[in-house]
XYZ file of C-alpha atoms in Angstrom:
552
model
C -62.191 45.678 -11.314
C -66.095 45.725 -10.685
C -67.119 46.627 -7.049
C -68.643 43.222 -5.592
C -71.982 43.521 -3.897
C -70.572 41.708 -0.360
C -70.879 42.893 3.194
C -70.013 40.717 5.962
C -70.200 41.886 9.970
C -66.205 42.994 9.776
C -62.317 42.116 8.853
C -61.494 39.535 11.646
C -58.696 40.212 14.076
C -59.495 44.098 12.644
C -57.494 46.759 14.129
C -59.151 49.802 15.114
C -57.953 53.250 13.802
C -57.958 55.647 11.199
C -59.394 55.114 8.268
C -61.588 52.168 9.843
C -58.931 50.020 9.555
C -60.956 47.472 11.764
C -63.252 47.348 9.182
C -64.958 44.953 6.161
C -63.841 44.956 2.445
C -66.834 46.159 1.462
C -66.947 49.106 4.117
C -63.875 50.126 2.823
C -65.148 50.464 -0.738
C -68.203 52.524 0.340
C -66.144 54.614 2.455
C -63.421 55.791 -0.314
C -66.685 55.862 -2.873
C -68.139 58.396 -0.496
C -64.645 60.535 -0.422
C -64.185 60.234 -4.264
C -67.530 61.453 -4.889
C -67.369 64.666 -2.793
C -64.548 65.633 -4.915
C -67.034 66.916 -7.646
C -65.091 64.465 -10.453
C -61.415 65.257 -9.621
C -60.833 62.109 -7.771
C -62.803 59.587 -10.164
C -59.600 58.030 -11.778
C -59.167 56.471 -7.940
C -60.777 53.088 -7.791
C -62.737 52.697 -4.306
C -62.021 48.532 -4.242
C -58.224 49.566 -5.057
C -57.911 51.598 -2.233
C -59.670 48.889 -0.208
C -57.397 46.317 -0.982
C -54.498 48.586 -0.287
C -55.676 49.540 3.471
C -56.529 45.768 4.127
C -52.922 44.779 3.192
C -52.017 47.525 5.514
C -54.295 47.117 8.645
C -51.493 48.768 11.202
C -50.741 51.800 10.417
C -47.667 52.456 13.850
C -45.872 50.051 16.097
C -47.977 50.839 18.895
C -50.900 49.706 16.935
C -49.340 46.222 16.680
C -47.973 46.871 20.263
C -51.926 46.810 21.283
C -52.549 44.031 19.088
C -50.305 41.990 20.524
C -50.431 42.580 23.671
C -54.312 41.882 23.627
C -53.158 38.566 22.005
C -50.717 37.549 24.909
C -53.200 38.275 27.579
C -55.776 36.251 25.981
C -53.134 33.423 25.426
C -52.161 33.449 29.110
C -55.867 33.373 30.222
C -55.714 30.326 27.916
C -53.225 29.199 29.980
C -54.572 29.440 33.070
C -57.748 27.575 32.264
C -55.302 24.645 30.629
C -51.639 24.330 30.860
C -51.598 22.594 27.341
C -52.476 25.724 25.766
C -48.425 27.079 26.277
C -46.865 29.083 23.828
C -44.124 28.868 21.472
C -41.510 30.846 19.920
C -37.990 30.640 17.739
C -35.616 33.646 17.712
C -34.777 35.379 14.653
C -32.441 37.913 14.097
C -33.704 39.605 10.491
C -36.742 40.137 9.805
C -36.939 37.683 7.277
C -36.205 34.994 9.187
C -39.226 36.112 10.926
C -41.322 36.399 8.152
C -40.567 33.172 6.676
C -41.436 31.505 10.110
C -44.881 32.631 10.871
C -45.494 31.835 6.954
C -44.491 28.498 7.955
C -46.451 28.099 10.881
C -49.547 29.199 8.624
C -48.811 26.936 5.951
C -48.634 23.587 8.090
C -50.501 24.359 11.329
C -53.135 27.016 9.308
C -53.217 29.602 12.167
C -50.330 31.254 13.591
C -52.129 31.187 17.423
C -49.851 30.570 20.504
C -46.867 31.401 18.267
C -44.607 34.008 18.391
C -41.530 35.884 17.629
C -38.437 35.732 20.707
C -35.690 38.843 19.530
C -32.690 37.548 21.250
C -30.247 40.226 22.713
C -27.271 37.507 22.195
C -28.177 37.240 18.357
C -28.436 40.963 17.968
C -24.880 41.762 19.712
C -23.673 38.501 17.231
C -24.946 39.152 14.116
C -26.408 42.797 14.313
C -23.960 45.403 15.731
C -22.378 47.902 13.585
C -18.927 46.814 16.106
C -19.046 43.511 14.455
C -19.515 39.524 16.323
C -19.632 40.769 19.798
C -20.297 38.795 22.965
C -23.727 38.820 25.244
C -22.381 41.647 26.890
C -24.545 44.393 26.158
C -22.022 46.040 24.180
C -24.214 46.444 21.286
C -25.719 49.701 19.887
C -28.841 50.599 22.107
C -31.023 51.466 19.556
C -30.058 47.835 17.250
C -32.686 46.243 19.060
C -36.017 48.534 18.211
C -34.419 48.835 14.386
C -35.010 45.123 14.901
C -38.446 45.203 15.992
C -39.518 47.446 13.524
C -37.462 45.315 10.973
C -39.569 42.007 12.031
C -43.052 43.221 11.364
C -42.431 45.451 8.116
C -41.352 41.719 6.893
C -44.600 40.796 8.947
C -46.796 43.274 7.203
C -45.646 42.352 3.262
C -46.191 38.676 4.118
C -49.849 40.178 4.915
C -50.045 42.191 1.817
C -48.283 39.686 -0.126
C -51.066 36.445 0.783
C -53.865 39.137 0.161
C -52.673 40.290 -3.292
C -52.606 36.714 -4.325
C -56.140 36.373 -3.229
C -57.419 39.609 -4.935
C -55.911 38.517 -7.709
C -57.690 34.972 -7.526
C -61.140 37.541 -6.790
C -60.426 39.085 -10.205
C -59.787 35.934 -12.112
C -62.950 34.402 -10.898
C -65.154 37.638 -11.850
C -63.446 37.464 -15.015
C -64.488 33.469 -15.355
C -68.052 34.466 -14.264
C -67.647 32.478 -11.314
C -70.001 33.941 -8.583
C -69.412 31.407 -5.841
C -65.532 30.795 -5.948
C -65.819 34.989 -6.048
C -67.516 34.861 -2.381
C -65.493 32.232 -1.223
C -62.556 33.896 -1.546
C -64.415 37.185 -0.194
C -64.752 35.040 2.521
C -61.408 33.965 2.959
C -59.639 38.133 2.995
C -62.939 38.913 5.624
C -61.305 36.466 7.981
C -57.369 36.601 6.952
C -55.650 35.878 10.261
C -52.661 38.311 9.965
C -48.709 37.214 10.169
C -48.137 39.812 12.676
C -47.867 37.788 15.793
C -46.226 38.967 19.465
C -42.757 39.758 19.766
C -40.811 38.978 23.265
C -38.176 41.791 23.261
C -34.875 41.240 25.174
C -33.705 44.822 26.612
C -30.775 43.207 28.584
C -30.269 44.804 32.032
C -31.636 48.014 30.626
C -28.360 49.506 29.044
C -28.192 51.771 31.733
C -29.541 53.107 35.213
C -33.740 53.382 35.190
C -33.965 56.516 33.014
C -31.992 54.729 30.158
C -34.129 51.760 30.537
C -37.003 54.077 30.182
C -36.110 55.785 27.525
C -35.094 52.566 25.313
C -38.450 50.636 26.333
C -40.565 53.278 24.915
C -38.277 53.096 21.475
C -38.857 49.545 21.562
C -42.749 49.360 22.367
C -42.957 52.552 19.710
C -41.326 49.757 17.194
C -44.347 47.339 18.263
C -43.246 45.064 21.180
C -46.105 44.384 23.750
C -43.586 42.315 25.866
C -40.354 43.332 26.977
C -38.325 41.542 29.103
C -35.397 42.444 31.267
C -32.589 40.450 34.175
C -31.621 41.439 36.928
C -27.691 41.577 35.922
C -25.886 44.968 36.382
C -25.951 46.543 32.787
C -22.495 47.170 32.887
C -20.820 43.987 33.566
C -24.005 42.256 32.165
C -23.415 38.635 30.601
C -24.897 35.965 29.039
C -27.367 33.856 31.141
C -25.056 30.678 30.416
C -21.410 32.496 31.039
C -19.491 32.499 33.979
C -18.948 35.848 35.930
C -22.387 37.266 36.410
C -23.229 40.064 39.124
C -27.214 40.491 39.712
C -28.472 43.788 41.632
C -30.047 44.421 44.482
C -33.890 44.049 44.348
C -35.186 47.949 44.817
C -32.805 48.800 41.791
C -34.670 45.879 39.894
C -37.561 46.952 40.672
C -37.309 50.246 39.674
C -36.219 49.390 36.412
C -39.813 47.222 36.370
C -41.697 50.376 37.135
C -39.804 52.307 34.512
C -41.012 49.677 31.630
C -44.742 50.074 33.569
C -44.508 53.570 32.503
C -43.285 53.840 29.259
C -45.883 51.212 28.429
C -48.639 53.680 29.996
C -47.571 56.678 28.938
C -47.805 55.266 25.042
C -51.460 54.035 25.547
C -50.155 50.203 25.797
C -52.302 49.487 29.277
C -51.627 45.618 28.693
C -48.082 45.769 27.882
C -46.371 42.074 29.264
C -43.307 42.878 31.478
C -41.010 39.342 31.865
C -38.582 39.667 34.530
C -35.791 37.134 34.416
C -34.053 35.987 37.266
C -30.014 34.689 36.649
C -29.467 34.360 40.441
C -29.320 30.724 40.045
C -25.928 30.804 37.955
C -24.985 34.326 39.398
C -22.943 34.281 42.706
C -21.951 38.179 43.087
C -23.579 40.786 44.009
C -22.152 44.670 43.028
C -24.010 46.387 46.066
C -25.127 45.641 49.546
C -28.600 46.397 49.607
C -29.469 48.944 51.933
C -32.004 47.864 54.893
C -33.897 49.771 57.008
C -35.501 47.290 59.534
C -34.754 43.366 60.054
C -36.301 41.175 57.572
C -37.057 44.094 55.113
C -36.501 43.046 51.104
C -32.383 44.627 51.790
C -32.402 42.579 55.023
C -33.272 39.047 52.911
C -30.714 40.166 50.229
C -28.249 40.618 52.422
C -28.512 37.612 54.128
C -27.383 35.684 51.634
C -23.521 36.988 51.623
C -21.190 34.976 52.614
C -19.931 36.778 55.893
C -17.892 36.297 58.250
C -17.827 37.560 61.588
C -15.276 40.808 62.968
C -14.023 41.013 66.147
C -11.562 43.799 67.356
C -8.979 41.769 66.470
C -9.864 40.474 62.971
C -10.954 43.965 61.790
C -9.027 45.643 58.495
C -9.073 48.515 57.179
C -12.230 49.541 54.723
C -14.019 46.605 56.356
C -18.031 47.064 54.850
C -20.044 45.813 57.873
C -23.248 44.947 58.294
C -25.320 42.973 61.223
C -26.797 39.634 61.291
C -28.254 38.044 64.100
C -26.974 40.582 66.493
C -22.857 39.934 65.211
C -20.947 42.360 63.173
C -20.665 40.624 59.911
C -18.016 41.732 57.483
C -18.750 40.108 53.179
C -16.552 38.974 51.701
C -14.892 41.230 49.295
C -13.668 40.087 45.888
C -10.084 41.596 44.442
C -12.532 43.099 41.990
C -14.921 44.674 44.599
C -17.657 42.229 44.560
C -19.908 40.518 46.872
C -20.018 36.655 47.477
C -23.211 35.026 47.721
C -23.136 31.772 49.966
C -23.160 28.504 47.769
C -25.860 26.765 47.561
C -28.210 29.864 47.635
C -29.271 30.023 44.243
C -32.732 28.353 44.002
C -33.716 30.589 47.350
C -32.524 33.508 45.566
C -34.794 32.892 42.094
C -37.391 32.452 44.520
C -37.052 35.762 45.842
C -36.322 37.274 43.023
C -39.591 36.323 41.461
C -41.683 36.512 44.148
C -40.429 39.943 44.359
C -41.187 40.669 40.572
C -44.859 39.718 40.837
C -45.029 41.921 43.554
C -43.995 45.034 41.935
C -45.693 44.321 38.510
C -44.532 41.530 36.189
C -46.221 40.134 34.099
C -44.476 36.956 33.148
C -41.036 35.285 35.033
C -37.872 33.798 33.499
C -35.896 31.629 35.762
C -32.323 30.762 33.817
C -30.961 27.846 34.406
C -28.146 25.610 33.546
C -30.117 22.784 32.350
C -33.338 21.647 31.073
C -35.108 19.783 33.918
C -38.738 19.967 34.714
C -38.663 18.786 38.074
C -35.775 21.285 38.701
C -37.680 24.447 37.434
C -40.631 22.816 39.449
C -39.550 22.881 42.474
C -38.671 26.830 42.258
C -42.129 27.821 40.595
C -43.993 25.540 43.322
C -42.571 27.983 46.128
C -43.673 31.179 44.092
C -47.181 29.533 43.069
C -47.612 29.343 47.012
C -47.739 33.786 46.945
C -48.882 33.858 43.558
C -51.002 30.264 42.002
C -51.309 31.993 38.634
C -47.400 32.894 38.074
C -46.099 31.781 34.716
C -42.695 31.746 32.982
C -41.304 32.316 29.822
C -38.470 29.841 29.739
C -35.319 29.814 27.591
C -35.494 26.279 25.842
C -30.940 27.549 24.909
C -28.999 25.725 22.834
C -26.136 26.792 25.363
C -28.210 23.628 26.875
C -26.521 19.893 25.184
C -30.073 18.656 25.294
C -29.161 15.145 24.205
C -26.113 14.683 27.300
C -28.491 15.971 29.629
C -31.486 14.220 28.643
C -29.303 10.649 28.757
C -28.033 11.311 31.596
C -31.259 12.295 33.570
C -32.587 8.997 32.552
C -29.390 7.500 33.539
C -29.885 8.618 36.919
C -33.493 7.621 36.932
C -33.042 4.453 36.037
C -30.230 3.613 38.476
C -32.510 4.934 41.113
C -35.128 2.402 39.947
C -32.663 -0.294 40.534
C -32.978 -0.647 36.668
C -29.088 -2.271 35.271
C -27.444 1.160 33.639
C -23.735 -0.965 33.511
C -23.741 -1.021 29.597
C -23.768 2.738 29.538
C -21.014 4.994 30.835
C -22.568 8.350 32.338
C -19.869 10.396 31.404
C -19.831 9.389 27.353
C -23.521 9.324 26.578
C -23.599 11.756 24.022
C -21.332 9.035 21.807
C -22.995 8.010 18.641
C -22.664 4.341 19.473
C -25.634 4.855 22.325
C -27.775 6.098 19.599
C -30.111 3.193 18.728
C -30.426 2.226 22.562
C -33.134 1.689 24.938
C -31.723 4.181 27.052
C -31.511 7.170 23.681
C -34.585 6.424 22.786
C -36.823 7.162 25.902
C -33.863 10.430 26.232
C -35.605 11.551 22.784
C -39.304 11.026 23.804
C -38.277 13.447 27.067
C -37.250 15.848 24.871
C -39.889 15.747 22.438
C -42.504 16.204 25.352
C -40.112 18.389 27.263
C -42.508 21.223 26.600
C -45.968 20.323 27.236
C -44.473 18.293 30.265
C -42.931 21.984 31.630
C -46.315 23.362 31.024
C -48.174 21.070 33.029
C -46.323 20.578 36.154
C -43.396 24.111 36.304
C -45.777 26.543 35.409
C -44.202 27.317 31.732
C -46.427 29.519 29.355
C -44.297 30.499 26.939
C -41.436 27.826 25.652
C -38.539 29.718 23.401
C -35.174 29.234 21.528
C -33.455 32.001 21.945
C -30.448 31.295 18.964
C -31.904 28.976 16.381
C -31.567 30.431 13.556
C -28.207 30.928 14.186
C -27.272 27.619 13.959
C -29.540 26.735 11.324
C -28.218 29.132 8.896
C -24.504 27.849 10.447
C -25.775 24.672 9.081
C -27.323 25.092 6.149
C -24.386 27.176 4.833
C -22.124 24.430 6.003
C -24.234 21.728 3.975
C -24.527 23.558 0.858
C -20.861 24.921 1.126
C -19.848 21.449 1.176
C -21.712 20.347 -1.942
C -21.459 23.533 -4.228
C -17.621 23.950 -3.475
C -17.240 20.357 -3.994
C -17.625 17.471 -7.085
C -21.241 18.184 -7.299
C -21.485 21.329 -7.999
C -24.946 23.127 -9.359
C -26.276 19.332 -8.563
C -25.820 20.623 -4.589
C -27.749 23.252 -4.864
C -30.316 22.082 -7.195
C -30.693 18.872 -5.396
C -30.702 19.811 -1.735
C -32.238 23.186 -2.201
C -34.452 24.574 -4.960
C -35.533 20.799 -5.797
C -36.640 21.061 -1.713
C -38.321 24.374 -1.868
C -40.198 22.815 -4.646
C -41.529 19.544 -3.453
C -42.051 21.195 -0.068
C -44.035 23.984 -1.545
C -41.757 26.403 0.093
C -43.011 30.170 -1.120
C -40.326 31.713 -1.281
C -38.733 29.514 -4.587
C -40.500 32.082 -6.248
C -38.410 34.844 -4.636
C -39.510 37.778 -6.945
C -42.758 37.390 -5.320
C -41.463 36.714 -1.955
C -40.143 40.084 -2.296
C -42.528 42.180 -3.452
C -42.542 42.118 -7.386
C -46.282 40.836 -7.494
C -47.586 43.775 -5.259
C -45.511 46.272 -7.144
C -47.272 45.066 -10.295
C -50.767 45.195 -8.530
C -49.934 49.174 -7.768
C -48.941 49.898 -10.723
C -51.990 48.977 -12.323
C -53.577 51.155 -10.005
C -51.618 54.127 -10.314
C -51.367 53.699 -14.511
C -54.115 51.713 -15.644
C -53.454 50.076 -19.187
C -49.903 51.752 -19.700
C -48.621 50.227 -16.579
C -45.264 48.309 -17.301
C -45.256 45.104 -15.234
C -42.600 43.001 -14.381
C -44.613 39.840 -13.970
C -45.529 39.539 -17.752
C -44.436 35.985 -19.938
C -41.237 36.490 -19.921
C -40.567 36.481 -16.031
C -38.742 33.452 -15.173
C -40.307 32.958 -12.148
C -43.259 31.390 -14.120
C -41.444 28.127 -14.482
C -42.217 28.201 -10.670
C -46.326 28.862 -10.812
């Protein structure tokens, strides 16, 4: 390879650090020129551009140098934000880092930048599909340290599909040298100055914290060392912690929430991640126990408006029992109710008050970002929470779970349903209850259902304060799916024909990379290295007879 004469200002999106990670191709080759030649002739077998292309197709060098990254990226996004609520951000869960990988390629291949889009790493998907225990439920029963072997998973897959798009454009470099071709050389120069890198944000679920505020500590600084800049925690109690959309959840009072923000706050600071995104999510809406009565020190204190939501009732000398817990309201001796399993009761209908204070709370003691779960998808429902917590704070955002624990299509028919009856509109050819039937599918009523959903997010955005829109299981059910289809057709009469047809023929006229999964994996890069490291003698694997050339 023959050094190109090329200096432009600097790698874009470069990441400061050793080595000048941060900076241009050509700086690169100038620097490792310098450090061969003060080796007096022992290091002249080392070719400067080699090296160059090496450290460009490794630009972060730790996790906390993505964590940085990243977290610089978020803040800028929600800036974005708060200039224009259109510019919201997106993200899918994956659950291997694969999955990941083969998303943000995705999003570069259609959209051309992978801006505003990110990576969600769902706790649920981790205790399903990643624990050493097997399937498990959303319970937090998982293995602690599953979650930053996740992290770090995601962005090594990350990284290669860096190194991997680069090594096919050195490659074009060389090609065009070879065919004397001086401008399709600096075009492509062009093109690895400005590579816009794969590694995107990750939104890290750390449950309740797996443990009192020390634990939570402890495993956020794992995580952020893996590379998360956001990390985002509920206020459940991390032992009888559940899924946001199951029955039976207990939430904590807020000074034990709150200390498990300020433990995040200071693993991110102590690591040198000063914009580090805390999300703080709020179940209050579907929880309706509480483990603790808060402890209060003066009337109308933060324990005071936690505890006034029990439902009490009121003790007199003649209603009073044995290990009666007592507190005061109003100037009467209140006694909660008590649960066989020694919970709290909330008082129905407290829910929404209770998110509102919960959040309202968060912001106040640090967080970045707020998650409100709830038990539908309804704009005007999230609305009216985040327009009582934009009152305190006008630039509060949320992160909101777009679940498939949600049936989008039932809901969605049957909000406009209700909307039309209220507009006096004739709803008696549809039955509320059985909307989700197939035989409403080509109906006035489906179809406007469908446009809701499509504009579900940017609709959010705009009026109930949502930055960032995510799926927390996709994947799961697309690979449920998938494997479903092609069981069907493989297993059955057709044979090869159903995977030929409905797959590889798919990756093909889609233009899907990874039909050629030798590269996909590494093969082409391992070739590229070996050149360096052997020169002439090296024995590549991507000669003639490689049968992923019927693929090129």
């Amino acid at each position: 390879m023959n050094t190109p004469n090329y200096s432009p200002d600097g790698l874009a999106g470069g990441v400061p650090g050793p080595f000048g990670r941060g900076s241009s191709y050509q700086e690169h080759i100038t620097q490792v020129a310098r450090l061969i030649e003060s080796k007096k002739g022992t290091w002249d077998s080392i070719n400067p551009e080699s090296v160059a292309r090496m450290r460009l197709q490794n630009r972060f060098l730790t996790g906390l140098d993505i964590a940085r990254y990243t977290a610089a990226i978020m803040r800028k996004d929600m800036a974005a934000y708060d200039a224009d609520p259109a510019n919201y951000t997106q993200s899918l869960g994956a659950w291997h880092g694969f999955v990941a990988q083969q998303q943000m390629i995705s999003v570069k291949k259609h959209f051309g930048t992978t801006k505003r889009r990110y990576i969600y790493l769902s706790g649920w998907m981790v205790a399903a599909l990643r624990s050493e225990f097997g399937p498990l439920p959303d319970q937090s029963m998982h293995e602690k340290t599953t979650v930053p072997d996740l992290i770090r998973e995601i962005y090594t897959f990350l990284r290669q599909a860096d190194a991997r798009e680069l090594g096919g454009l050195f490659r074009e470099i060389d090609a065009a040298r070879k065919a004397g071709d001086s401008a399709k050389e600096a075009e492509l120069l062009n093109r690895v100055e400005n590579h816009e890198s794969h590694v995107v944000p990750i939104i890290a679920d750390i449950d309740a914290g797996f443990g009192n505020a020390e634990a939570t500590y402890l495993l956020a600084k794992k995580m952020i060392e893996a590379g998360a800049c956001a990390l985002q925690i509920e206020n459940q109690v991390s032992d009888e912690k559940q899924c946001g959309h199951q029955d039976g959840k207990v939430t904590v009072p807020h000074e034990d929430f709150v200390a498990k923000i300020r433990a995040i706050r200071h693993a991110f600071l102590e690591l040198g991640v000063e914009d580090g995104i805390i999300v703080t999510r709020t179940d209050s809406l579907g929880a309706g126990l509480t483990k603790q009565i808060a402890v209060s020190h003066t009337p109308g204190d933060l324990g005071d408006q936690y505890n006034a939501f029990l439902d009490c009732e009121e003790v007199t000398a003649d209603n009073a029992r044995n290990g009666d817990v007592i507190i005061t309201r109003d100037g009467k001796l209140m006694r909660p109710k008590r649960l066989p399993s020694n919970l709290f009761q909330f008082r129905a209908g407290t829910g929404a008050d209770r998110c509102v204070l919960d959040s309202i709370t968060s912001l106040r003691n640090g967080a970045d970002l707020l998650w409100i779960e709830t038990e539908k998808p309804h704009v005007e429902q999230i609305a009216g929470m985040m327009d009582r917590v934009r009152e305190v704070f006008p630039n509060a955002k949320l992160a909101y779970n777009n679940s498939p624990s949600f049936n989008w299509t039932l809901s969605f028919r049957q909000q406009v349903f209700d909307a039309w009856a209220a507009e006096g509109k004739d709803v008696s050819g549809y039955d509320r209850a059985k909307l989700m039937s197939v035989n409403y599918d080509g109906t006035a009523l489906a179809g406007e259902a469908d446009e809701r959903i499509r504009t579900f997010q940017a609709d959010a955005a705009k009026r109930a304060g949502i930055f960032h829109h995510l799926i927390t299981l996709p994947t799961y059910h697309t690979e449920a799916l998938s494997a479903d289809n092609l069981s069907k057709e493989y297993f059955g009469t057709q044979g090869m024909l159903g995977y030929v047809l409905n797959v590889q023929r798919q990756e093909i006229r889609q233009g899907i990379a990874c039909v050629r999964h030798q590269n996909m994996a590494g093969s082409d890069i391992g070739d590229d290295h070996k050149e360096y490291f052997a020169g002439d003698a090296a024995l590549k694997a991507g000669g003639v007879h490689n049968t992923m050339n019927q693929f090129a």
